[in-house]
PDB file of C-alpha atoms in Angstrom:
ATOM      1  CA  LEU A  27     116.781 -62.925 123.820  1.00  0.00           C
ATOM      2  CA  PRO A  28     117.634 -63.216 127.564  1.00  0.00           C
ATOM      3  CA  VAL A  29     117.608 -59.390 127.833  1.00  0.00           C
ATOM      4  CA  PHE A  30     114.234 -59.235 126.074  1.00  0.00           C
ATOM      5  CA  LEU A  31     112.788 -61.878 128.394  1.00  0.00           C
ATOM      6  CA  PHE A  32     114.126 -60.040 131.438  1.00  0.00           C
ATOM      7  CA  VAL A  33     112.500 -56.788 130.310  1.00  0.00           C
ATOM      8  CA  ALA A  34     109.272 -58.446 129.167  1.00  0.00           C
ATOM      9  CA  ALA A  35     108.864 -60.753 132.185  1.00  0.00           C
ATOM     10  CA  PRO A  36     106.713 -58.393 134.316  1.00  0.00           C
ATOM     11  CA  TYR A  37     104.398 -57.705 131.357  1.00  0.00           C
ATOM     12  CA  ILE A  38     104.112 -61.407 130.543  1.00  0.00           C
ATOM     13  CA  ARG A  39     103.261 -62.194 134.146  1.00  0.00           C
ATOM     14  CA  ARG A  40     100.672 -59.413 134.260  1.00  0.00           C
ATOM     15  CA  TYR A  41      99.033 -60.804 131.124  1.00  0.00           C
ATOM     16  CA  VAL A  42      99.083 -64.382 132.436  1.00  0.00           C
ATOM     17  CA  ALA A  43      97.604 -63.298 135.777  1.00  0.00           C
ATOM     18  CA  GLY A  44      94.457 -62.078 134.040  1.00  0.00           C
ATOM     19  CA  GLY A  45      91.573 -60.235 135.695  1.00  0.00           C
ATOM     20  CA  ARG A  46      91.209 -59.628 139.404  1.00  0.00           C
ATOM     21  CA  CYS A  47      88.067 -59.418 141.483  1.00  0.00           C
ATOM     22  CA  LYS A  48      87.873 -55.841 142.739  1.00  0.00           C
ATOM     23  CA  SER A  49      84.705 -56.222 144.793  1.00  0.00           C
ATOM     24  CA  THR A  50      85.000 -55.405 148.489  1.00  0.00           C
ATOM     25  CA  ALA A  51      81.571 -56.905 149.269  1.00  0.00           C
ATOM     26  CA  ARG A  52      81.222 -58.193 152.814  1.00  0.00           C
ATOM     27  CA  LEU A  53      79.485 -61.452 153.711  1.00  0.00           C
ATOM     28  CA  GLU A  54      78.692 -60.876 157.388  1.00  0.00           C
ATOM     29  CA  GLY A  55      75.955 -63.243 158.483  1.00  0.00           C
ATOM     30  CA  LYS A  56      76.258 -65.204 155.255  1.00  0.00           C
ATOM     31  CA  VAL A  57      77.334 -68.811 154.722  1.00  0.00           C
ATOM     32  CA  VAL A  58      79.492 -70.117 151.870  1.00  0.00           C
ATOM     33  CA  ILE A  59      80.223 -73.743 150.896  1.00  0.00           C
ATOM     34  CA  ILE A  60      83.263 -74.428 148.699  1.00  0.00           C
ATOM     35  CA  THR A  61      83.936 -77.979 147.551  1.00  0.00           C
ATOM     36  CA  GLY A  62      87.569 -79.089 147.259  1.00  0.00           C
ATOM     37  CA  ALA A  63      88.813 -76.050 149.153  1.00  0.00           C
ATOM     38  CA  ASN A  64      91.710 -77.815 150.853  1.00  0.00           C
ATOM     39  CA  THR A  65      94.077 -77.069 147.959  1.00  0.00           C
ATOM     40  CA  GLY A  66      94.564 -75.078 144.741  1.00  0.00           C
ATOM     41  CA  ILE A  67      92.094 -72.451 143.603  1.00  0.00           C
ATOM     42  CA  GLY A  68      89.479 -73.729 146.053  1.00  0.00           C
ATOM     43  CA  LYS A  69      91.761 -72.971 148.972  1.00  0.00           C
ATOM     44  CA  GLU A  70      92.541 -69.496 147.622  1.00  0.00           C
ATOM     45  CA  THR A  71      88.826 -68.848 147.098  1.00  0.00           C
ATOM     46  CA  ALA A  72      88.234 -69.867 150.716  1.00  0.00           C
ATOM     47  CA  ARG A  73      91.084 -67.631 151.882  1.00  0.00           C
ATOM     48  CA  ASP A  74      89.515 -64.599 150.221  1.00  0.00           C
ATOM     49  CA  LEU A  75      85.919 -65.297 151.234  1.00  0.00           C
ATOM     50  CA  ALA A  76      86.983 -66.007 154.835  1.00  0.00           C
ATOM     51  CA  GLN A  77      87.934 -62.327 155.032  1.00  0.00           C
ATOM     52  CA  ARG A  78      84.283 -61.561 154.254  1.00  0.00           C
ATOM     53  CA  GLY A  79      82.154 -64.170 156.054  1.00  0.00           C
ATOM     54  CA  LYS A  80      81.618 -67.785 157.165  1.00  0.00           C
ATOM     55  CA  VAL A  81      83.178 -70.462 154.957  1.00  0.00           C
ATOM     56  CA  ILE A  82      82.607 -74.210 154.974  1.00  0.00           C
ATOM     57  CA  ILE A  83      85.367 -76.225 153.333  1.00  0.00           C
ATOM     58  CA  ALA A  84      83.843 -79.426 151.947  1.00  0.00           C
ATOM     59  CA  CYS A  85      86.505 -81.972 151.033  1.00  0.00           C
ATOM     60  CA  ARG A  86      87.368 -85.660 151.005  1.00  0.00           C
ATOM     61  CA  ASP A  87      90.628 -85.438 152.988  1.00  0.00           C
ATOM     62  CA  LEU A  88      89.811 -84.060 156.445  1.00  0.00           C
ATOM     63  CA  ALA A  89      93.466 -83.789 157.481  1.00  0.00           C
ATOM     64  CA  LYS A  90      94.325 -81.608 154.477  1.00  0.00           C
ATOM     65  CA  GLY A  91      91.106 -79.689 154.980  1.00  0.00           C
ATOM     66  CA  GLU A  92      91.926 -78.923 158.617  1.00  0.00           C
ATOM     67  CA  ALA A  93      95.464 -77.871 157.711  1.00  0.00           C
ATOM     68  CA  ALA A  94      94.089 -75.432 155.114  1.00  0.00           C
ATOM     69  CA  ALA A  95      91.386 -74.147 157.480  1.00  0.00           C
ATOM     70  CA  SER A  96      93.876 -73.644 160.304  1.00  0.00           C
ATOM     71  CA  GLU A  97      96.135 -71.622 158.013  1.00  0.00           C
ATOM     72  CA  ILE A  98      93.210 -69.498 156.801  1.00  0.00           C
ATOM     73  CA  ARG A  99      91.890 -68.922 160.335  1.00  0.00           C
ATOM     74  CA  ALA A 100      95.314 -67.766 161.481  1.00  0.00           C
ATOM     75  CA  GLU A 101      95.726 -65.449 158.508  1.00  0.00           C
ATOM     76  CA  THR A 102      92.234 -63.906 158.503  1.00  0.00           C
ATOM     77  CA  GLY A 103      91.382 -64.061 162.193  1.00  0.00           C
ATOM     78  CA  ASN A 104      88.053 -65.618 161.204  1.00  0.00           C
ATOM     79  CA  GLN A 105      87.262 -68.663 163.324  1.00  0.00           C
ATOM     80  CA  GLN A 106      84.200 -69.383 161.182  1.00  0.00           C
ATOM     81  CA  VAL A 107      86.177 -71.500 158.720  1.00  0.00           C
ATOM     82  CA  ILE A 108      84.796 -74.997 159.148  1.00  0.00           C
ATOM     83  CA  VAL A 109      85.759 -78.311 157.544  1.00  0.00           C
ATOM     84  CA  LYS A 110      83.185 -80.953 156.618  1.00  0.00           C
ATOM     85  CA  LYS A 111      83.771 -84.325 154.966  1.00  0.00           C
ATOM     86  CA  LEU A 112      82.476 -84.649 151.414  1.00  0.00           C
ATOM     87  CA  ASP A 113      83.491 -87.310 148.904  1.00  0.00           C
ATOM     88  CA  LEU A 114      81.959 -86.399 145.550  1.00  0.00           C
ATOM     89  CA  ALA A 115      82.798 -89.879 144.234  1.00  0.00           C
ATOM     90  CA  ASP A 116      80.253 -91.412 146.627  1.00  0.00           C
ATOM     91  CA  THR A 117      76.571 -90.417 146.636  1.00  0.00           C
ATOM     92  CA  LYS A 118      76.238 -91.754 150.202  1.00  0.00           C
ATOM     93  CA  SER A 119      78.883 -89.260 151.367  1.00  0.00           C
ATOM     94  CA  ILE A 120      77.124 -86.438 149.480  1.00  0.00           C
ATOM     95  CA  ARG A 121      73.812 -87.273 151.136  1.00  0.00           C
ATOM     96  CA  GLU A 122      75.441 -87.454 154.599  1.00  0.00           C
ATOM     97  CA  PHE A 123      77.196 -84.119 154.089  1.00  0.00           C
ATOM     98  CA  ALA A 124      73.937 -82.463 153.032  1.00  0.00           C
ATOM     99  CA  GLU A 125      71.953 -83.944 155.921  1.00  0.00           C
ATOM    100  CA  LYS A 126      74.503 -82.741 158.490  1.00  0.00           C
ATOM    101  CA  PHE A 127      74.766 -79.309 156.914  1.00  0.00           C
ATOM    102  CA  LEU A 128      70.986 -78.837 156.805  1.00  0.00           C
ATOM    103  CA  ALA A 129      70.712 -79.928 160.446  1.00  0.00           C
ATOM    104  CA  GLU A 130      73.417 -77.503 161.591  1.00  0.00           C
ATOM    105  CA  GLU A 131      73.017 -74.457 159.321  1.00  0.00           C
ATOM    106  CA  LYS A 132      69.787 -72.577 158.775  1.00  0.00           C
ATOM    107  CA  GLU A 133      71.097 -70.542 155.837  1.00  0.00           C
ATOM    108  CA  LEU A 134      73.225 -70.966 152.712  1.00  0.00           C
ATOM    109  CA  HIS A 135      73.964 -68.001 150.468  1.00  0.00           C
ATOM    110  CA  ILE A 136      76.772 -69.136 148.156  1.00  0.00           C
ATOM    111  CA  LEU A 137      77.552 -72.637 146.861  1.00  0.00           C
ATOM    112  CA  ILE A 138      80.807 -72.910 144.915  1.00  0.00           C
ATOM    113  CA  ASN A 139      81.082 -76.249 143.108  1.00  0.00           C
ATOM    114  CA  ASN A 140      84.860 -76.106 142.725  1.00  0.00           C
ATOM    115  CA  ALA A 141      86.256 -79.617 143.325  1.00  0.00           C
ATOM    116  CA  GLY A 142      87.317 -81.673 140.354  1.00  0.00           C
ATOM    117  CA  VAL A 143      89.479 -84.465 138.992  1.00  0.00           C
ATOM    118  CA  MET A 144      91.502 -84.348 135.808  1.00  0.00           C
ATOM    119  CA  LEU A 145      93.290 -86.873 133.563  1.00  0.00           C
ATOM    120  CA  CYS A 146      92.429 -89.869 135.752  1.00  0.00           C
ATOM    121  CA  PRO A 147      93.246 -93.354 134.512  1.00  0.00           C
ATOM    122  CA  TYR A 148      89.974 -95.166 133.805  1.00  0.00           C
ATOM    123  CA  SER A 149      88.121 -95.750 137.054  1.00  0.00           C
ATOM    124  CA  LYS A 150      84.633 -95.554 138.488  1.00  0.00           C
ATOM    125  CA  THR A 151      83.037 -93.911 141.505  1.00  0.00           C
ATOM    126  CA  ALA A 152      81.432 -95.857 144.355  1.00  0.00           C
ATOM    127  CA  ASP A 153      78.182 -95.791 142.362  1.00  0.00           C
ATOM    128  CA  GLY A 154      79.679 -97.011 139.086  1.00  0.00           C
ATOM    129  CA  PHE A 155      79.984 -93.669 137.286  1.00  0.00           C
ATOM    130  CA  GLU A 156      83.063 -92.849 135.196  1.00  0.00           C
ATOM    131  CA  MET A 157      85.266 -90.828 137.551  1.00  0.00           C
ATOM    132  CA  HIS A 158      85.371 -87.482 135.671  1.00  0.00           C
ATOM    133  CA  LEU A 159      81.637 -87.470 134.990  1.00  0.00           C
ATOM    134  CA  GLY A 160      80.853 -88.785 138.469  1.00  0.00           C
ATOM    135  CA  VAL A 161      82.901 -86.267 140.457  1.00  0.00           C
ATOM    136  CA  ASN A 162      82.930 -83.178 138.238  1.00  0.00           C
ATOM    137  CA  HIS A 163      79.308 -83.312 137.117  1.00  0.00           C
ATOM    138  CA  LEU A 164      77.065 -85.846 138.867  1.00  0.00           C
ATOM    139  CA  GLY A 165      78.522 -85.267 142.339  1.00  0.00           C
ATOM    140  CA  HIS A 166      77.940 -81.521 142.152  1.00  0.00           C
ATOM    141  CA  PHE A 167      74.546 -82.019 140.469  1.00  0.00           C
ATOM    142  CA  LEU A 168      73.399 -84.126 143.444  1.00  0.00           C
ATOM    143  CA  LEU A 169      74.930 -81.798 146.039  1.00  0.00           C
ATOM    144  CA  THR A 170      73.137 -78.812 144.492  1.00  0.00           C
ATOM    145  CA  PHE A 171      69.874 -80.781 144.442  1.00  0.00           C
ATOM    146  CA  PHE A 172      70.116 -81.499 148.172  1.00  0.00           C
ATOM    147  CA  LEU A 173      70.994 -77.898 149.081  1.00  0.00           C
ATOM    148  CA  LEU A 174      68.692 -76.006 146.720  1.00  0.00           C
ATOM    149  CA  GLU A 175      65.801 -75.509 149.168  1.00  0.00           C
ATOM    150  CA  ARG A 176      68.161 -73.990 151.741  1.00  0.00           C
ATOM    151  CA  LEU A 177      69.526 -71.660 149.048  1.00  0.00           C
ATOM    152  CA  LYS A 178      65.951 -70.659 148.164  1.00  0.00           C
ATOM    153  CA  GLN A 179      65.175 -69.956 151.817  1.00  0.00           C
ATOM    154  CA  SER A 180      68.319 -67.783 152.057  1.00  0.00           C
ATOM    155  CA  ALA A 181      67.850 -65.943 148.735  1.00  0.00           C
ATOM    156  CA  PRO A 182      69.221 -63.901 147.148  1.00  0.00           C
ATOM    157  CA  ALA A 183      71.793 -66.650 146.727  1.00  0.00           C
ATOM    158  CA  ARG A 184      74.382 -67.767 144.177  1.00  0.00           C
ATOM    159  CA  ILE A 185      75.561 -71.056 142.704  1.00  0.00           C
ATOM    160  CA  VAL A 186      79.005 -70.946 141.086  1.00  0.00           C
ATOM    161  CA  ASN A 187      80.218 -73.873 138.954  1.00  0.00           C
ATOM    162  CA  VAL A 188      83.892 -74.127 138.049  1.00  0.00           C
ATOM    163  CA  SER A 189      84.020 -75.314 134.437  1.00  0.00           C
ATOM    164  CA  SER A 190      86.907 -74.864 131.991  1.00  0.00           C
ATOM    165  CA  LEU A 191      87.990 -73.699 128.555  1.00  0.00           C
ATOM    166  CA  ALA A 192      88.368 -77.454 127.994  1.00  0.00           C
ATOM    167  CA  HIS A 193      84.597 -77.613 127.472  1.00  0.00           C
ATOM    168  CA  HIS A 194      85.336 -76.659 123.836  1.00  0.00           C
ATOM    169  CA  GLY A 195      86.725 -80.168 123.334  1.00  0.00           C
ATOM    170  CA  GLY A 196      83.848 -81.898 125.069  1.00  0.00           C
ATOM    171  CA  ARG A 197      80.780 -83.802 123.873  1.00  0.00           C
ATOM    172  CA  ILE A 198      77.968 -85.419 125.822  1.00  0.00           C
ATOM    173  CA  ARG A 199      78.183 -89.001 124.583  1.00  0.00           C
ATOM    174  CA  PHE A 200      74.826 -90.324 125.779  1.00  0.00           C
ATOM    175  CA  HIS A 201      75.525 -93.692 124.116  1.00  0.00           C
ATOM    176  CA  ASP A 202      78.688 -94.130 126.237  1.00  0.00           C
ATOM    177  CA  LEU A 203      78.501 -91.721 129.191  1.00  0.00           C
ATOM    178  CA  HIS A 204      80.765 -93.877 131.361  1.00  0.00           C
ATOM    179  CA  GLY A 205      83.453 -94.488 128.746  1.00  0.00           C
ATOM    180  CA  GLU A 206      82.973 -98.250 128.698  1.00  0.00           C
ATOM    181  CA  LYS A 207      83.180 -98.478 124.891  1.00  0.00           C
ATOM    182  CA  SER A 208      86.053 -96.026 124.440  1.00  0.00           C
ATOM    183  CA  TYR A 209      87.987 -93.904 126.916  1.00  0.00           C
ATOM    184  CA  ASN A 210      90.478 -91.072 126.657  1.00  0.00           C
ATOM    185  CA  ARG A 211      91.382 -89.389 129.944  1.00  0.00           C
ATOM    186  CA  GLY A 212      91.860 -85.956 128.372  1.00  0.00           C
ATOM    187  CA  LEU A 213      88.552 -86.083 126.512  1.00  0.00           C
ATOM    188  CA  ALA A 214      86.772 -87.442 129.585  1.00  0.00           C
ATOM    189  CA  TYR A 215      87.792 -84.276 131.434  1.00  0.00           C
ATOM    190  CA  CYS A 216      86.556 -82.116 128.529  1.00  0.00           C
ATOM    191  CA  HIS A 217      83.212 -83.951 128.479  1.00  0.00           C
ATOM    192  CA  SER A 218      82.732 -83.356 132.229  1.00  0.00           C
ATOM    193  CA  LYS A 219      83.530 -79.651 131.908  1.00  0.00           C
ATOM    194  CA  LEU A 220      80.966 -79.334 129.101  1.00  0.00           C
ATOM    195  CA  ALA A 221      78.495 -81.050 131.437  1.00  0.00           C
ATOM    196  CA  ASN A 222      79.228 -78.354 134.066  1.00  0.00           C
ATOM    197  CA  LEU A 223      78.262 -75.662 131.557  1.00  0.00           C
ATOM    198  CA  LEU A 224      75.100 -77.404 130.397  1.00  0.00           C
ATOM    199  CA  PHE A 225      74.061 -78.014 134.021  1.00  0.00           C
ATOM    200  CA  THR A 226      74.582 -74.317 134.789  1.00  0.00           C
ATOM    201  CA  ARG A 227      72.559 -73.288 131.745  1.00  0.00           C
ATOM    202  CA  GLU A 228      69.591 -75.555 132.504  1.00  0.00           C
ATOM    203  CA  LEU A 229      69.682 -74.780 136.243  1.00  0.00           C
ATOM    204  CA  ALA A 230      69.611 -71.034 135.531  1.00  0.00           C
ATOM    205  CA  ARG A 231      66.688 -71.510 133.137  1.00  0.00           C
ATOM    206  CA  ARG A 232      64.713 -73.437 135.759  1.00  0.00           C
ATOM    207  CA  LEU A 233      65.447 -70.885 138.488  1.00  0.00           C
ATOM    208  CA  GLN A 234      64.492 -67.830 136.445  1.00  0.00           C
ATOM    209  CA  GLY A 235      61.202 -66.079 136.970  1.00  0.00           C
ATOM    210  CA  LYS A 236      61.582 -65.967 140.747  1.00  0.00           C
ATOM    211  CA  SER A 237      60.747 -62.745 142.543  1.00  0.00           C
ATOM    212  CA  ARG A 238      63.686 -60.661 143.732  1.00  0.00           C
ATOM    213  CA  GLY A 239      63.395 -62.026 147.263  1.00  0.00           C
ATOM    214  CA  GLU A 240      63.750 -65.603 146.024  1.00  0.00           C
ATOM    215  CA  GLN A 241      66.389 -65.017 143.394  1.00  0.00           C
ATOM    216  CA  ILE A 242      69.117 -67.602 142.931  1.00  0.00           C
ATOM    217  CA  THR A 243      71.674 -67.125 140.185  1.00  0.00           C
ATOM    218  CA  ALA A 244      73.789 -69.861 138.616  1.00  0.00           C
ATOM    219  CA  ASN A 245      76.937 -69.040 136.673  1.00  0.00           C
ATOM    220  CA  ALA A 246      79.968 -70.971 135.429  1.00  0.00           C
ATOM    221  CA  LEU A 247      83.569 -69.994 134.876  1.00  0.00           C
ATOM    222  CA  HIS A 248      86.968 -70.880 133.481  1.00  0.00           C
ATOM    223  CA  PRO A 249      89.666 -70.234 136.120  1.00  0.00           C
ATOM    224  CA  GLY A 250      92.521 -70.154 133.601  1.00  0.00           C
ATOM    225  CA  SER A 251      95.487 -72.477 133.243  1.00  0.00           C
ATOM    226  CA  VAL A 252      96.561 -72.770 136.859  1.00  0.00           C
ATOM    227  CA  TYR A 253      99.692 -74.259 138.395  1.00  0.00           C
ATOM    228  CA  SER A 254      98.038 -76.695 140.789  1.00  0.00           C
ATOM    229  CA  GLU A 255      97.760 -80.371 141.794  1.00  0.00           C
ATOM    230  CA  LEU A 256      94.982 -81.012 139.288  1.00  0.00           C
ATOM    231  CA  VAL A 257      97.358 -82.590 136.740  1.00  0.00           C
ATOM    232  CA  ARG A 258      98.875 -85.006 139.286  1.00  0.00           C
ATOM    233  CA  HIS A 259      97.491 -88.070 137.441  1.00  0.00           C
ATOM    234  CA  SER A 260      99.621 -87.302 134.364  1.00  0.00           C
ATOM    235  CA  PHE A 261     103.429 -87.471 134.598  1.00  0.00           C
ATOM    236  CA  ILE A 262     103.807 -85.612 131.275  1.00  0.00           C
ATOM    237  CA  MET A 263     101.432 -82.798 132.275  1.00  0.00           C
ATOM    238  CA  THR A 264     103.089 -82.488 135.699  1.00  0.00           C
ATOM    239  CA  TRP A 265     106.476 -82.169 133.990  1.00  0.00           C
ATOM    240  CA  LEU A 266     105.185 -79.615 131.456  1.00  0.00           C
ATOM    241  CA  TRP A 267     103.415 -77.640 134.203  1.00  0.00           C
ATOM    242  CA  LYS A 268     106.738 -77.305 136.081  1.00  0.00           C
ATOM    243  CA  ILE A 269     108.656 -76.231 132.974  1.00  0.00           C
ATOM    244  CA  PHE A 270     106.071 -73.647 131.915  1.00  0.00           C
ATOM    245  CA  SER A 271     104.969 -72.536 135.390  1.00  0.00           C
ATOM    246  CA  PHE A 272     106.003 -68.955 134.572  1.00  0.00           C
ATOM    247  CA  PHE A 273     103.214 -68.912 131.955  1.00  0.00           C
ATOM    248  CA  LEU A 274     100.570 -70.360 134.275  1.00  0.00           C
ATOM    249  CA  LYS A 275      98.383 -68.615 136.811  1.00  0.00           C
ATOM    250  CA  THR A 276      99.090 -69.068 140.486  1.00  0.00           C
ATOM    251  CA  PRO A 277      96.199 -70.593 142.480  1.00  0.00           C
ATOM    252  CA  CYS A 278      95.454 -67.111 143.859  1.00  0.00           C
ATOM    253  CA  GLU A 279      95.218 -65.697 140.335  1.00  0.00           C
ATOM    254  CA  GLY A 280      93.139 -68.671 139.240  1.00  0.00           C
ATOM    255  CA  ALA A 281      90.664 -68.115 142.089  1.00  0.00           C
ATOM    256  CA  GLN A 282      89.796 -64.555 141.048  1.00  0.00           C
ATOM    257  CA  THR A 283      86.911 -65.414 138.710  1.00  0.00           C
ATOM    258  CA  SER A 284      85.366 -67.796 141.274  1.00  0.00           C
ATOM    259  CA  ILE A 285      85.501 -64.984 143.839  1.00  0.00           C
ATOM    260  CA  TYR A 286      84.109 -62.530 141.291  1.00  0.00           C
ATOM    261  CA  CYS A 287      81.138 -64.786 140.487  1.00  0.00           C
ATOM    262  CA  ALA A 288      80.506 -65.278 144.209  1.00  0.00           C
ATOM    263  CA  VAL A 289      80.528 -61.660 145.395  1.00  0.00           C
ATOM    264  CA  ALA A 290      80.571 -59.046 142.605  1.00  0.00           C
ATOM    265  CA  GLU A 291      77.641 -56.676 143.074  1.00  0.00           C
ATOM    266  CA  GLU A 292      77.164 -56.225 139.316  1.00  0.00           C
ATOM    267  CA  LEU A 293      76.270 -59.931 139.027  1.00  0.00           C
ATOM    268  CA  ASP A 294      73.334 -59.726 141.460  1.00  0.00           C
ATOM    269  CA  SER A 295      70.822 -60.508 138.721  1.00  0.00           C
ATOM    270  CA  VAL A 296      73.130 -62.126 136.132  1.00  0.00           C
ATOM    271  CA  THR A 297      72.488 -65.839 135.622  1.00  0.00           C
ATOM    272  CA  GLY A 298      73.249 -68.642 133.181  1.00  0.00           C
ATOM    273  CA  GLN A 299      76.484 -66.991 132.048  1.00  0.00           C
ATOM    274  CA  TYR A 300      80.099 -68.126 131.653  1.00  0.00           C
ATOM    275  CA  PHE A 301      83.059 -66.039 132.792  1.00  0.00           C
ATOM    276  CA  SER A 302      86.835 -65.989 132.430  1.00  0.00           C
ATOM    277  CA  ASP A 303      89.231 -63.389 133.863  1.00  0.00           C
ATOM    278  CA  CYS A 304      86.288 -61.739 135.651  1.00  0.00           C
ATOM    279  CA  GLN A 305      84.424 -60.975 132.442  1.00  0.00           C
ATOM    280  CA  PRO A 306      81.969 -62.771 130.130  1.00  0.00           C
ATOM    281  CA  ALA A 307      83.603 -65.407 127.911  1.00  0.00           C
ATOM    282  CA  TYR A 308      82.734 -67.288 124.739  1.00  0.00           C
ATOM    283  CA  VAL A 309      80.806 -70.550 125.105  1.00  0.00           C
ATOM    284  CA  SER A 310      81.143 -73.273 122.468  1.00  0.00           C
ATOM    285  CA  PRO A 311      78.042 -74.128 120.390  1.00  0.00           C
ATOM    286  CA  ARG A 312      77.756 -77.443 122.278  1.00  0.00           C
ATOM    287  CA  GLY A 313      77.750 -75.480 125.533  1.00  0.00           C
ATOM    288  CA  ARG A 314      74.738 -73.494 124.267  1.00  0.00           C
ATOM    289  CA  ASP A 315      72.680 -76.492 123.169  1.00  0.00           C
ATOM    290  CA  ASP A 316      69.466 -76.289 125.213  1.00  0.00           C
ATOM    291  CA  GLU A 317      68.149 -79.658 124.027  1.00  0.00           C
ATOM    292  CA  THR A 318      71.332 -81.426 125.138  1.00  0.00           C
ATOM    293  CA  ALA A 319      71.184 -79.530 128.443  1.00  0.00           C
ATOM    294  CA  LYS A 320      67.622 -80.728 129.083  1.00  0.00           C
ATOM    295  CA  LYS A 321      68.457 -84.310 128.133  1.00  0.00           C
ATOM    296  CA  LEU A 322      71.577 -84.306 130.334  1.00  0.00           C
ATOM    297  CA  TRP A 323      69.445 -83.052 133.237  1.00  0.00           C
ATOM    298  CA  SER A 324      66.952 -85.877 132.745  1.00  0.00           C
ATOM    299  CA  VAL A 325      69.658 -88.552 132.367  1.00  0.00           C
ATOM    300  CA  SER A 326      71.524 -87.226 135.427  1.00  0.00           C
ATOM    301  CA  CYS A 327      68.352 -87.520 137.515  1.00  0.00           C
ATOM    302  CA  GLU A 328      67.852 -91.102 136.307  1.00  0.00           C
ATOM    303  CA  LEU A 329      71.432 -92.073 137.123  1.00  0.00           C
ATOM    304  CA  LEU A 330      71.183 -90.553 140.607  1.00  0.00           C
ATOM    305  CA  GLY A 331      67.700 -91.873 141.315  1.00  0.00           C
ATOM    306  CA  ILE A 332      66.203 -88.459 142.035  1.00  0.00           C
ATOM    307  CA  GLN A 333      63.261 -86.403 140.792  1.00  0.00           C
ATOM    308  CA  TRP A 334      64.177 -82.766 140.184  1.00  0.00           C
ATOM    309  CA  ASP A 335      61.421 -80.886 138.410  1.00  0.00           C
TER     310      ASP A 335
END
């Protein structure tokens, strides 16, 4: 068995690594926002895109954000890697981030909604939303709402939402969206990842029909099972992640589909789709439910106190 594992190891790793983004597209003169890009796949996405154009790292922890940006600047030679404070668990912070960005930047070409929380003990955001739903879905929903006009002005533009294979285990529980009647941290994550997919689907539907000059695409993706800090709230998962790290993607490998959705030329007019390993992937029936997608959109607007027609 040890001999077999030794011989098979490179092939196993190659399989685990999955697809790679092969696009060499440049982003000169273009602006990219990546949420949660101070660590994990967000940081690796920023590292790659910083070799192509201007990147804004939007994150809650400015010290970690600056450390990541400094490392990326040194490695790529691109000084246009900028850190801005954004706490997706606080709608006030989201509004402030958007206002500052819109005042300072006249264009936005790619928005990557990457940040997320996973397996959190029950808690609520500053606005009283269950943490997974509030950060993973509602926070990015509101951020996209605030930035959409700038994306339209800069079109063609892309919105990339990082979802997960975990959406297969999710349901949109309209009767208990904030988990006050029953709560399971694993299922709460699944529910929020399903919400990411339904948001992408409805957003793409609403944006379609634009002329080529105004085109904005919206796609979602599963990054793979990645060895990252995302499981830090669970001792068991952290332990298992360390034991089975050989069978998990590195953050760089996990970032490939985000990069692909952001820059691949063949996706110029592709919208409302879901990708994994840089290719189309299967979406669960719940993730294809247009009625649920429309209702979630309406309920999200009500919760956030916005009108988005």
